mmCIF file of C-alpha atoms in Angstrom:
data_model
loop_
_atom_site.group_PDB
_atom_site.id
_atom_site.type_symbol
_atom_site.label_atom_id
_atom_site.label_comp_id
_atom_site.label_asym_id
_atom_site.label_seq_id
_atom_site.Cartn_x
_atom_site.Cartn_y
_atom_site.Cartn_z
ATOM 1 C CA MET A 1 0.000 0.000 0.000
ATOM 2 C CA ILE A 2 1.441 3.379 -1.022
ATOM 3 C CA ASN A 3 1.029 5.685 1.954
ATOM 4 C CA LYS A 4 0.548 9.426 1.925
ATOM 5 C CA TRP A 5 4.256 10.177 2.226
ATOM 6 C CA ILE A 6 5.216 8.106 -0.795
ATOM 7 C CA ALA A 7 2.248 9.447 -2.720
ATOM 8 C CA GLY A 8 3.463 12.960 -1.933
ATOM 9 C CA VAL A 9 6.914 12.137 -3.324
ATOM 10 C CA ILE A 10 5.291 10.695 -6.437
ATOM 11 C CA LEU A 11 3.366 13.914 -6.897
ATOM 12 C CA LEU A 12 6.550 15.931 -6.339
ATOM 13 C CA LEU A 13 8.304 14.000 -9.088
ATOM 14 C CA GLY A 14 5.175 13.665 -11.168
ATOM 15 C CA SER A 15 6.047 15.397 -14.419
ATOM 16 C CA GLY A 16 6.118 11.967 -16.017
ATOM 17 C CA LEU A 17 2.644 11.186 -14.690
ATOM 18 C CA ASN A 18 0.974 13.829 -16.875
ATOM 19 C CA LEU A 19 -0.096 15.876 -13.876
ATOM 20 C CA VAL A 20 -1.591 19.307 -14.486
ATOM 21 C CA GLN A 21 0.463 22.140 -13.057
ATOM 22 C CA ALA A 22 -1.448 24.274 -10.565
ATOM 23 C CA ALA A 23 -2.351 27.825 -11.485
ATOM 24 C CA PRO A 24 -0.567 30.607 -9.555
ATOM 25 C CA ALA A 25 -2.107 31.912 -6.364
ATOM 26 C CA ASN A 26 -4.561 34.808 -6.667
ATOM 27 C CA LEU A 27 -4.098 38.111 -4.838
ATOM 28 C CA GLU A 28 -7.166 40.150 -3.963
ATOM 29 C CA THR A 29 -8.027 43.161 -1.824
ATOM 30 C CA LEU A 30 -10.736 42.938 0.821
ATOM 31 C CA MET A 31 -12.159 46.227 2.077
ATOM 32 C CA VAL A 32 -13.193 46.024 5.720
ATOM 33 C CA LYS A 33 -15.067 48.765 7.544
ATOM 34 C CA ALA A 34 -14.435 49.284 11.234
ATOM 35 C CA PRO A 35 -17.075 50.868 13.474
ATOM 36 C CA SER A 36 -16.627 54.628 13.903
ATOM 37 C CA VAL A 37 -14.004 54.711 11.108
ATOM 38 C CA ASP A 38 -14.917 56.479 7.859
ATOM 39 C CA LYS A 39 -12.420 54.854 5.497
ATOM 40 C CA PRO A 40 -12.476 51.051 4.967
ATOM 41 C CA MET A 41 -9.224 49.156 5.504
ATOM 42 C CA ALA A 42 -7.660 47.360 2.541
ATOM 43 C CA PHE A 43 -6.573 43.861 3.604
ATOM 44 C CA LYS A 44 -4.645 41.689 1.155
ATOM 45 C CA VAL A 45 -5.980 38.182 0.517
ATOM 46 C CA THR A 46 -3.909 35.457 -1.134
ATOM 47 C CA LEU A 47 -6.080 32.610 -2.381
ATOM 48 C CA PRO A 48 -4.597 29.129 -2.867
ATOM 49 C CA ALA A 49 -3.750 28.095 -6.417
ATOM 50 C CA SER A 50 -6.589 25.552 -6.422
ATOM 51 C CA TYR A 51 -9.237 28.000 -5.207
ATOM 52 C CA GLY A 52 -10.805 28.714 -8.586
ATOM 53 C CA ASN A 53 -10.654 25.115 -9.764
ATOM 54 C CA ASN A 54 -12.287 23.556 -6.698
ATOM 55 C CA PRO A 55 -15.515 25.464 -6.049
ATOM 56 C CA ASP A 56 -16.682 22.966 -3.421
ATOM 57 C CA LYS A 57 -13.508 23.061 -1.343
ATOM 58 C CA ARG A 58 -13.202 25.118 1.816
ATOM 59 C CA TYR A 59 -9.909 26.332 3.226
ATOM 60 C CA VAL A 60 -7.968 27.063 6.394
ATOM 61 C CA LEU A 61 -7.450 30.769 7.154
ATOM 62 C CA LEU A 62 -4.163 32.330 8.287
ATOM 63 C CA PHE A 63 -4.040 35.975 9.375
ATOM 64 C CA ASP A 64 -0.970 38.162 10.001
ATOM 65 C CA PHE A 65 -0.912 41.840 10.997
ATOM 66 C CA HIS A 66 2.365 42.615 9.194
ATOM 67 C CA PRO A 67 1.815 43.735 5.569
ATOM 68 C CA ARG A 68 5.235 42.467 4.439
ATOM 69 C CA SER A 69 4.612 38.991 5.811
ATOM 70 C CA ARG A 70 2.500 38.262 2.747
ATOM 71 C CA GLY A 71 5.549 37.652 0.577
ATOM 72 C CA TYR A 72 7.174 34.954 2.663
ATOM 73 C CA LEU A 73 3.878 33.401 3.751
ATOM 74 C CA GLU A 74 2.628 33.195 0.169
ATOM 75 C CA GLY A 75 5.840 31.612 -1.066
ATOM 76 C CA MET A 76 6.208 29.175 1.816
ATOM 77 C CA HIS A 77 2.588 28.162 1.554
ATOM 78 C CA ASP A 78 2.817 27.521 -2.174
ATOM 79 C CA TRP A 79 5.908 25.354 -1.705
ATOM 80 C CA MET A 80 4.612 23.499 1.375
ATOM 81 C CA SER A 81 1.099 22.828 0.051
ATOM 82 C CA HIS A 82 1.484 22.058 -3.642
ATOM 83 C CA ASN A 83 1.983 18.324 -2.998
ATOM 84 C CA GLY A 84 -1.628 17.719 -2.065
ATOM 85 C CA ASP A 85 -1.937 19.789 1.131
ATOM 86 C CA TRP A 86 1.258 18.278 2.522
ATOM 87 C CA PRO A 87 2.590 19.387 4.946
ATOM 88 C CA TRP A 88 0.606 22.647 4.862
ATOM 89 C CA LEU A 89 -3.113 22.314 4.244
ATOM 90 C CA GLU A 90 -4.106 24.746 1.519
ATOM 91 C CA THR A 91 -4.801 28.056 3.200
ATOM 92 C CA ILE A 92 -6.278 31.487 2.531
ATOM 93 C CA ILE A 93 -3.713 34.046 3.721
ATOM 94 C CA VAL A 94 -4.858 37.494 4.860
ATOM 95 C CA THR A 95 -2.466 40.296 5.746
ATOM 96 C CA ALA A 96 -3.098 43.797 7.035
ATOM 97 C CA PRO A 97 -2.841 47.074 5.088
ATOM 98 C CA ASP A 98 0.414 49.001 5.235
ATOM 99 C CA GLY A 99 0.314 52.193 7.261
ATOM 100 C CA ASP A 100 -3.430 52.299 7.911
ATOM 101 C CA GLN A 101 -3.868 54.854 10.704
ATOM 102 C CA ALA A 102 -7.153 53.472 12.005
ATOM 103 C CA LEU A 103 -5.752 49.961 12.345
ATOM 104 C CA GLY A 104 -2.571 51.366 13.863
ATOM 105 C CA LYS A 105 -4.644 53.144 16.508
ATOM 106 C CA LEU A 106 -6.481 49.931 17.393
ATOM 107 C CA LYS A 107 -3.176 48.102 17.755
ATOM 108 C CA SER A 108 -1.699 50.882 19.891
ATOM 109 C CA GLN A 109 -4.682 50.794 22.228
ATOM 110 C CA ALA A 110 -4.269 47.047 22.688
ATOM 111 C CA ILE A 111 -0.579 47.484 23.464
ATOM 112 C CA GLU A 112 -0.781 50.534 25.714
ATOM 113 C CA GLN A 113 -4.212 50.547 27.369
ATOM 114 C CA GLU A 114 -4.815 47.785 29.869
ATOM 115 C CA GLY A 115 -8.155 46.112 29.265
ATOM 116 C CA SER A 116 -8.669 47.573 25.789
ATOM 117 C CA VAL A 117 -10.631 45.197 23.545
ATOM 118 C CA ALA A 118 -11.312 47.473 20.558
ATOM 119 C CA LEU A 119 -8.875 45.554 18.357
ATOM 120 C CA LEU A 120 -10.443 42.246 19.360
ATOM 121 C CA ASP A 121 -13.916 43.604 18.694
ATOM 122 C CA PHE A 122 -12.798 44.720 15.234
ATOM 123 C CA MET A 123 -11.447 41.269 14.433
ATOM 124 C CA GLU A 124 -14.480 39.472 15.807
ATOM 125 C CA GLN A 125 -17.222 41.762 14.507
ATOM 126 C CA SER A 126 -15.757 43.143 11.273
ATOM 127 C CA LEU A 127 -12.645 41.469 9.893
ATOM 128 C CA LEU A 128 -13.320 37.759 10.379
ATOM 129 C CA PRO A 129 -17.000 37.959 9.340
ATOM 130 C CA ALA A 130 -15.983 39.858 6.181
ATOM 131 C CA ILE A 131 -13.442 37.159 5.296
ATOM 132 C CA ASP A 132 -15.927 34.344 5.969
ATOM 133 C CA ALA A 133 -18.648 36.096 3.965
ATOM 134 C CA LYS A 134 -16.544 36.494 0.835
ATOM 135 C CA TYR A 135 -14.308 33.437 0.881
ATOM 136 C CA ARG A 136 -14.780 29.695 1.362
ATOM 137 C CA THR A 137 -13.215 29.294 4.779
ATOM 138 C CA ASN A 138 -13.638 26.029 6.707
ATOM 139 C CA GLY A 139 -13.657 27.430 10.243
ATOM 140 C CA PHE A 140 -10.069 26.590 11.194
ATOM 141 C CA ARG A 141 -8.122 29.796 11.762
ATOM 142 C CA ILE A 142 -4.452 30.509 12.458
ATOM 143 C CA MET A 143 -3.053 33.796 13.742
ATOM 144 C CA ASN A 144 0.606 34.390 12.900
ATOM 145 C CA GLY A 145 2.976 37.109 14.047
ATOM 146 C CA PHE A 146 6.570 38.252 14.599
ATOM 147 C CA THR A 147 7.937 40.539 17.366
ATOM 148 C CA GLY A 148 5.271 43.162 18.193
ATOM 149 C CA ASN A 149 2.659 41.358 16.160
ATOM 150 C CA ALA A 150 3.596 38.149 17.977
ATOM 151 C CA GLY A 151 2.864 40.007 21.197
ATOM 152 C CA LEU A 152 -0.578 40.747 19.770
ATOM 153 C CA VAL A 153 -0.942 37.057 18.900
ATOM 154 C CA LEU A 154 -0.492 36.275 22.593
ATOM 155 C CA TYR A 155 -2.783 39.157 23.586
ATOM 156 C CA THR A 156 -5.507 37.670 21.366
ATOM 157 C CA LEU A 157 -5.010 34.152 22.718
ATOM 158 C CA LEU A 158 -5.301 35.353 26.316
ATOM 159 C CA ASN A 159 -8.204 37.745 25.858
ATOM 160 C CA ARG A 160 -10.335 36.177 23.131
ATOM 161 C CA PRO A 161 -9.013 32.677 22.435
ATOM 162 C CA GLU A 162 -12.073 31.632 20.438
ATOM 163 C CA LEU A 163 -11.143 33.936 17.542
ATOM 164 C CA PHE A 164 -8.497 31.520 16.278
ATOM 165 C CA ASN A 165 -7.746 27.832 16.667
ATOM 166 C CA ALA A 166 -3.978 28.170 16.510
ATOM 167 C CA TYR A 167 -1.508 30.898 17.414
ATOM 168 C CA LEU A 168 2.049 31.126 16.037
ATOM 169 C CA ALA A 169 4.129 33.691 17.956
ATOM 170 C CA ALA A 170 7.702 34.235 16.726
ATOM 171 C CA SER A 171 10.071 36.217 18.968
ATOM 172 C CA PRO A 172 7.253 38.096 20.736
ATOM 173 C CA VAL A 173 7.801 41.501 22.282
ATOM 174 C CA LEU A 174 6.881 41.087 25.956
ATOM 175 C CA SER A 175 8.916 43.686 27.838
ATOM 176 C CA ASP A 176 7.501 46.869 29.375
ATOM 177 C CA ASP A 177 4.072 45.269 29.864
ATOM 178 C CA PHE A 178 3.543 44.946 26.115
ATOM 179 C CA ALA A 179 -0.225 44.443 25.684
ATOM 180 C CA TYR A 180 -0.188 43.369 29.351
ATOM 181 C CA VAL A 181 0.539 39.800 28.292
ATOM 182 C CA ILE A 182 2.905 38.868 31.120
ATOM 183 C CA LYS A 183 0.818 40.674 33.726
ATOM 184 C CA SER A 184 -2.381 38.811 32.840
ATOM 185 C CA ALA A 185 -1.045 35.463 31.603
ATOM 186 C CA ALA A 186 -1.254 33.454 34.835
ATOM 187 C CA ASP A 187 -4.900 34.304 35.463
ATOM 188 C CA LYS A 188 -6.069 34.081 31.864
ATOM 189 C CA LEU A 189 -4.286 30.846 31.012
ATOM 190 C CA GLU A 190 -6.274 29.102 33.720
ATOM 191 C CA LYS A 191 -9.510 30.453 32.245
ATOM 192 C CA LEU A 192 -8.945 28.915 28.815
ATOM 193 C CA LYS A 193 -11.880 26.576 28.262
ATOM 194 C CA GLY A 194 -13.737 24.870 25.457
ATOM 195 C CA LYS A 195 -12.283 23.387 22.316
ATOM 196 C CA PRO A 196 -8.514 22.954 22.135
ATOM 197 C CA ARG A 197 -6.294 25.834 21.156
ATOM 198 C CA TYR A 198 -2.709 25.535 19.896
ATOM 199 C CA LEU A 199 0.274 27.795 20.542
ATOM 200 C CA MET A 200 3.730 27.657 18.965
ATOM 201 C CA LEU A 201 6.027 30.015 20.862
ATOM 202 C CA THR A 202 9.557 30.592 19.538
ATOM 203 C CA THR A 203 12.612 32.776 20.056
ATOM 204 C CA SER A 204 16.388 32.795 19.653
ATOM 205 C CA ASP A 205 19.476 34.268 21.308
ATOM 206 C CA SER A 206 20.113 36.999 18.738
ATOM 207 C CA ASP A 207 21.168 40.444 19.922
ATOM 208 C CA PHE A 208 17.767 41.896 19.015
ATOM 209 C CA GLU A 209 15.926 39.393 21.195
ATOM 210 C CA GLN A 210 18.050 39.643 24.343
ATOM 211 C CA ARG A 211 15.747 42.207 25.940
ATOM 212 C CA GLN A 212 12.780 39.845 25.613
ATOM 213 C CA LEU A 213 14.374 36.650 26.908
ATOM 214 C CA ALA A 214 13.649 37.129 30.615
ATOM 215 C CA ASP A 215 9.951 37.686 29.988
ATOM 216 C CA PHE A 216 9.952 34.855 27.432
ATOM 217 C CA ALA A 217 11.350 32.526 30.103
ATOM 218 C CA ALA A 218 8.723 33.754 32.570
ATOM 219 C CA LEU A 219 5.939 33.041 30.076
ATOM 220 C CA GLU A 220 7.373 29.615 29.318
ATOM 221 C CA GLU A 221 7.410 28.823 33.042
ATOM 222 C CA LEU A 222 3.776 29.939 33.326
ATOM 223 C CA LEU A 223 2.835 27.621 30.474
ATOM 224 C CA GLU A 224 4.586 24.764 32.244
ATOM 225 C CA THR A 225 3.085 25.377 35.688
ATOM 226 C CA THR A 226 -0.415 26.713 34.965
ATOM 227 C CA ASN A 227 -3.409 24.419 34.596
ATOM 228 C CA HIS A 228 -4.752 24.960 31.080
ATOM 229 C CA PRO A 229 -6.045 21.645 29.664
ATOM 230 C CA ALA A 230 -7.578 23.327 26.598
ATOM 231 C CA LEU A 231 -4.233 24.797 25.480
ATOM 232 C CA HIS A 232 -1.713 22.644 23.638
ATOM 233 C CA TYR A 233 1.612 24.401 23.231
ATOM 234 C CA LYS A 234 5.157 23.955 22.018
ATOM 235 C CA VAL A 235 8.135 26.173 22.797
ATOM 236 C CA LYS A 236 11.106 26.129 20.457
ATOM 237 C CA ARG A 237 14.361 28.088 20.367
ATOM 238 C CA PHE A 238 16.380 28.765 17.250
ATOM 239 C CA ASP A 239 19.570 29.849 19.006
ATOM 240 C CA GLY A 240 22.442 30.687 16.687
ATOM 241 C CA THR A 241 20.204 31.883 13.853
ATOM 242 C CA TYR A 242 19.641 35.379 12.519
ATOM 243 C CA TYR A 243 16.923 37.639 13.861
ATOM 244 C CA MET A 244 15.192 38.266 10.536
ATOM 245 C CA THR A 245 15.096 34.540 9.846
ATOM 246 C CA GLN A 246 12.899 33.923 12.887
ATOM 247 C CA PRO A 247 9.414 34.268 11.320
ATOM 248 C CA ILE A 248 10.330 31.903 8.481
ATOM 249 C CA LEU A 249 11.666 29.266 10.877
ATOM 250 C CA ALA A 250 8.740 29.703 13.263
ATOM 251 C CA THR A 251 6.123 29.437 10.528
ATOM 252 C CA ALA A 252 7.696 26.321 9.006
ATOM 253 C CA TYR A 253 8.032 24.517 12.330
ATOM 254 C CA GLY A 254 4.650 25.752 13.521
ATOM 255 C CA ILE A 255 2.825 24.513 10.441
ATOM 256 C CA GLU A 256 4.511 21.104 10.604
ATOM 257 C CA TRP A 257 3.674 20.765 14.296
ATOM 258 C CA LEU A 258 0.124 21.996 13.903
ATOM 259 C CA PHE A 259 -0.868 19.691 11.044
ATOM 260 C CA ASP A 260 1.250 16.687 11.999
ATOM 261 C CA ASP A 261 -1.690 14.710 13.379
ATOM 262 C CA TYR A 262 -3.605 15.325 10.149
ATOM 263 C CA HIS A 263 -0.858 13.815 8.021
ATOM 264 C CA ARG A 264 0.875 11.284 10.258
ATOM 265 C CA VAL A 265 -0.219 7.681 9.831
ATOM 266 C CA LEU A 266 -0.570 5.967 13.181
ATOM 267 C CA SER A 267 1.907 3.143 13.561
ATOM 268 C CA PRO A 268 0.237 -0.194 14.359
ATOM 269 C CA ASP A 269 2.313 -0.339 17.545
ATOM 270 C CA SER A 270 1.352 3.182 18.675
ATOM 271 C CA GLU A 271 -0.642 3.542 21.879
ATOM 272 C CA ILE A 272 -3.746 4.603 19.978
ATOM 273 C CA ALA A 273 -3.592 1.824 17.375
ATOM 274 C CA LYS A 274 -3.030 -0.775 20.069
ATOM 275 C CA GLY A 275 -6.597 0.008 21.135
ATOM 276 C CA GLY A 276 -7.852 -1.288 17.801
ATOM 277 C CA VAL A 277 -10.360 0.092 15.323
ATOM 278 C CA LYS A 278 -12.492 1.903 17.898
ATOM 279 C CA ALA A 279 -9.526 3.739 19.406
ATOM 280 C CA ILE A 280 -8.367 4.873 15.966
ATOM 281 C CA LEU A 281 -11.842 6.057 15.004
ATOM 282 C CA ASP A 282 -12.186 7.882 18.341
ATOM 283 C CA HIS A 283 -8.867 9.632 17.688
ATOM 284 C CA TYR A 284 -9.914 10.831 14.244
ATOM 285 C CA ASN A 285 -13.355 11.837 15.485
ATOM 286 C CA TYR A 286 -11.601 14.014 18.072
ATOM 287 C CA LEU A 287 -9.437 15.618 15.400
ATOM 288 C CA SER A 288 -12.433 16.159 13.122
ATOM 289 C CA GLN A 289 -14.885 17.475 15.691
ATOM 290 C CA GLN A 290 -12.729 19.115 18.346
ATOM 291 C CA LYS A 291 -9.469 20.282 16.772
ATOM 292 C CA TYR A 292 -10.144 21.025 13.114
ATOM 293 C CA GLY A 293 -13.906 21.193 12.675
ATOM 294 C CA PHE A 294 -13.718 19.386 9.332
ATOM 295 C CA PRO A 295 -13.248 15.677 8.508
ATOM 296 C CA VAL A 296 -9.822 14.138 9.080
ATOM 297 C CA PRO A 297 -9.787 10.708 7.401
ATOM 298 C CA SER A 298 -8.803 7.625 9.369
ATOM 299 C CA THR A 299 -8.142 5.632 6.193
ATOM 300 C CA ASP A 300 -4.363 5.302 6.183
ATOM 301 C CA SER A 301 -4.084 4.528 9.884
ATOM 302 C CA LEU A 302 -6.754 1.820 9.624
ATOM 303 C CA ILE A 303 -5.059 0.345 6.560
ATOM 304 C CA ALA A 304 -1.702 0.325 8.374
ATOM 305 C CA LEU A 305 -3.297 -1.593 11.252
ATOM 306 C CA ALA A 306 -5.073 -3.912 8.800
ATOM 307 C CA ASP A 307 -1.809 -4.681 7.005
ATOM 308 C CA ALA A 308 -0.134 -5.601 10.292
ATOM 309 C CA GLU A 309 -3.077 -7.714 11.486
ATOM 310 C CA PHE A 310 -3.528 -9.443 8.117
ATOM 311 C CA ALA A 311 0.092 -10.603 8.174
ATOM 312 C CA LYS A 312 -0.604 -12.396 11.466
ATOM 313 C CA ASP A 313 -4.274 -13.368 11.137
ATOM 314 C CA SER A 314 -6.110 -12.908 7.838
ATOM 315 C CA ASP A 315 -9.570 -12.911 9.451
ATOM 316 C CA LYS A 316 -8.667 -10.149 11.909
ATOM 317 C CA GLY A 317 -6.913 -8.179 9.221
ATOM 318 C CA LEU A 318 -9.854 -8.519 6.835
ATOM 319 C CA ALA A 319 -12.193 -7.160 9.496
ATOM 320 C CA VAL A 320 -10.025 -4.048 9.839
ATOM 321 C CA TYR A 321 -9.926 -3.510 6.062
ATOM 322 C CA GLN A 322 -13.728 -3.740 6.069
ATOM 323 C CA ALA A 323 -13.881 -1.230 8.922
ATOM 324 C CA ALA A 324 -11.685 1.144 6.916
ATOM 325 C CA VAL A 325 -14.162 1.029 4.017
ATOM 326 C CA GLU A 326 -17.141 1.431 6.333
ATOM 327 C CA ALA A 327 -15.588 4.456 8.044
ATOM 328 C CA ASN A 328 -14.345 6.013 4.780
ATOM 329 C CA PRO A 329 -16.751 4.853 2.032
ATOM 330 C CA ASP A 330 -15.578 7.506 -0.435
ATOM 331 C CA SER A 331 -11.891 6.646 -0.082
ATOM 332 C CA HIS A 332 -10.470 4.952 -3.154
ATOM 333 C CA SER A 333 -7.465 3.732 -1.156
ATOM 334 C CA ALA A 334 -9.716 1.978 1.398
ATOM 335 C CA HIS A 335 -11.537 0.087 -1.362
ATOM 336 C CA ASP A 336 -8.223 -0.747 -3.038
ATOM 337 C CA ALA A 337 -6.785 -2.140 0.211
ATOM 338 C CA LEU A 338 -9.852 -4.305 0.775
ATOM 339 C CA ALA A 339 -9.658 -5.503 -2.841
ATOM 340 C CA ARG A 340 -6.051 -6.477 -2.275
ATOM 341 C CA ALA A 341 -6.978 -8.461 0.832
ATOM 342 C CA TYR A 342 -9.827 -10.277 -0.920
ATOM 343 C CA GLY A 343 -7.471 -11.033 -3.785
ATOM 344 C CA GLU A 344 -4.903 -12.607 -1.479
ATOM 345 C CA LEU A 345 -7.682 -14.767 -0.040
ATOM 346 C CA LYS A 346 -8.683 -15.724 -3.614
ATOM 347 C CA MET A 347 -12.159 -14.252 -3.088
ATOM 348 C CA PHE A 348 -12.048 -12.796 -6.582
ATOM 349 C CA ASP A 349 -15.685 -11.736 -6.994
ATOM 350 C CA LEU A 350 -15.437 -9.546 -3.893
ATOM 351 C CA ALA A 351 -11.958 -8.335 -4.844
ATOM 352 C CA ILE A 352 -13.101 -7.267 -8.321
ATOM 353 C CA ASP A 353 -16.120 -5.459 -6.894
ATOM 354 C CA GLN A 354 -13.932 -3.495 -4.453
ATOM 355 C CA GLN A 355 -11.340 -2.701 -7.138
ATOM 356 C CA LYS A 356 -14.076 -1.335 -9.397
ATOM 357 C CA GLN A 357 -15.292 0.843 -6.531
ATOM 358 C CA ALA A 358 -11.759 2.132 -5.971
ATOM 359 C CA LEU A 359 -11.503 2.977 -9.650
ATOM 360 C CA ALA A 360 -14.871 4.766 -9.608
ATOM 361 C CA LYS A 361 -13.866 7.008 -6.723
ATOM 362 C CA THR A 362 -10.865 8.695 -8.309
ATOM 363 C CA ASP A 363 -10.079 10.445 -11.561
ATOM 364 C CA HIS A 364 -6.397 11.002 -10.755
ATOM 365 C CA PRO A 365 -4.351 9.584 -13.656
ATOM 366 C CA PHE A 366 -1.837 7.793 -11.430
ATOM 367 C CA TRP A 367 -4.445 5.990 -9.331
ATOM 368 C CA THR A 368 -6.675 5.321 -12.344
ATOM 369 C CA ARG A 369 -3.813 3.582 -14.114
ATOM 370 C CA LYS A 370 -2.754 1.671 -11.013
ATOM 371 C CA TYR A 371 -6.262 0.449 -10.183
ATOM 372 C CA SER A 372 -6.982 -0.478 -13.796
ATOM 373 C CA GLU A 373 -3.872 -2.660 -13.806
ATOM 374 C CA SER A 374 -4.907 -4.254 -10.501
ATOM 375 C CA LEU A 375 -8.413 -4.897 -11.818
ATOM 376 C CA ALA A 376 -7.052 -6.588 -14.945
ATOM 377 C CA THR A 377 -4.829 -8.805 -12.798
ATOM 378 C CA LEU A 378 -7.746 -9.827 -10.578
ATOM 379 C CA GLU A 379 -9.967 -10.619 -13.567
ATOM 380 C CA ALA A 380 -7.204 -12.744 -15.076
ATOM 381 C CA GLN A 381 -6.784 -14.595 -11.785
ATOM 382 C CA GLN A 382 -10.532 -15.185 -11.585
ATOM 383 C CA ARG A 383 -10.584 -16.766 -15.065
ATOM 384 C CA HIS A 384 -7.841 -19.179 -14.119
#
């Protein structure tokens, strides 16, 4: 069985497979009106390359306050998502206007005025609804930021965590009570409730970050010692690297960490897989319903368990293959795996039926060719 990783490599090398090259990403401007502000703000929106070709697909949203972040985010996203959402799920990227005075005032109030929520209200009542109204978002949101904007990432997490599902804060400014993050963190971390939230917090030992390191260490200690079961976090240091490299490193590591459980196939000897089919399905139901809010397929992990079980006991393995099809009826790979198992058991009528279903559920040229060859082999075996 070709797993997702190998399939991704095949797609990466796929010029010989007659694959269609994706169209370039689309850049648009979204005008957003803030209450009590006369002039709308012009946010930049980068749509994934597939956006126009897949009208039924909905996308993750990533937002960053820095207008110049668009360049590196757009490029990194294109590179890290063009192999079938791997490792970065295709994402709509929104960045803030450059030099907008009204937005600058909202940010300054959040930084300087303790208890100010005007910026949060703008995001919740104006910006995010405008994005959702115009674009096909799927409900999973990431907030990204570097230095001062990373401080605002933390400010948002502490004061209105429900606005985003994940927060990536690279080298945050924390000194001098910046946005009152350090002052309020202990109390507000313990109040984080509801669905899980994710925080990637990073820094380095560059000269420009030295002033922030004491407060960074204090925040890290609070994360380690405070009870906050709804918050999943990772702290990473990039010591020895350049200051201006930090947002690129943080975004790359943050994206890999955030989406790892979407892509990683559970090993048959993992703690979850040892619990059998139910434990695997429970795990993917949690990811689908609690973390992401959209379906995360269990197919590959069930097939991996089925392969291991089938090698030891064909009846037990067959039952897991059948469970994979039942749980993922639209998955061509689940039907193909079950066809393979039936074929090995010389149950050719059932194998041919499953192989035909696998073939019917994909129009990708690689899989179409592969399944057609498998079907021909099964039909030949049935005749003999």
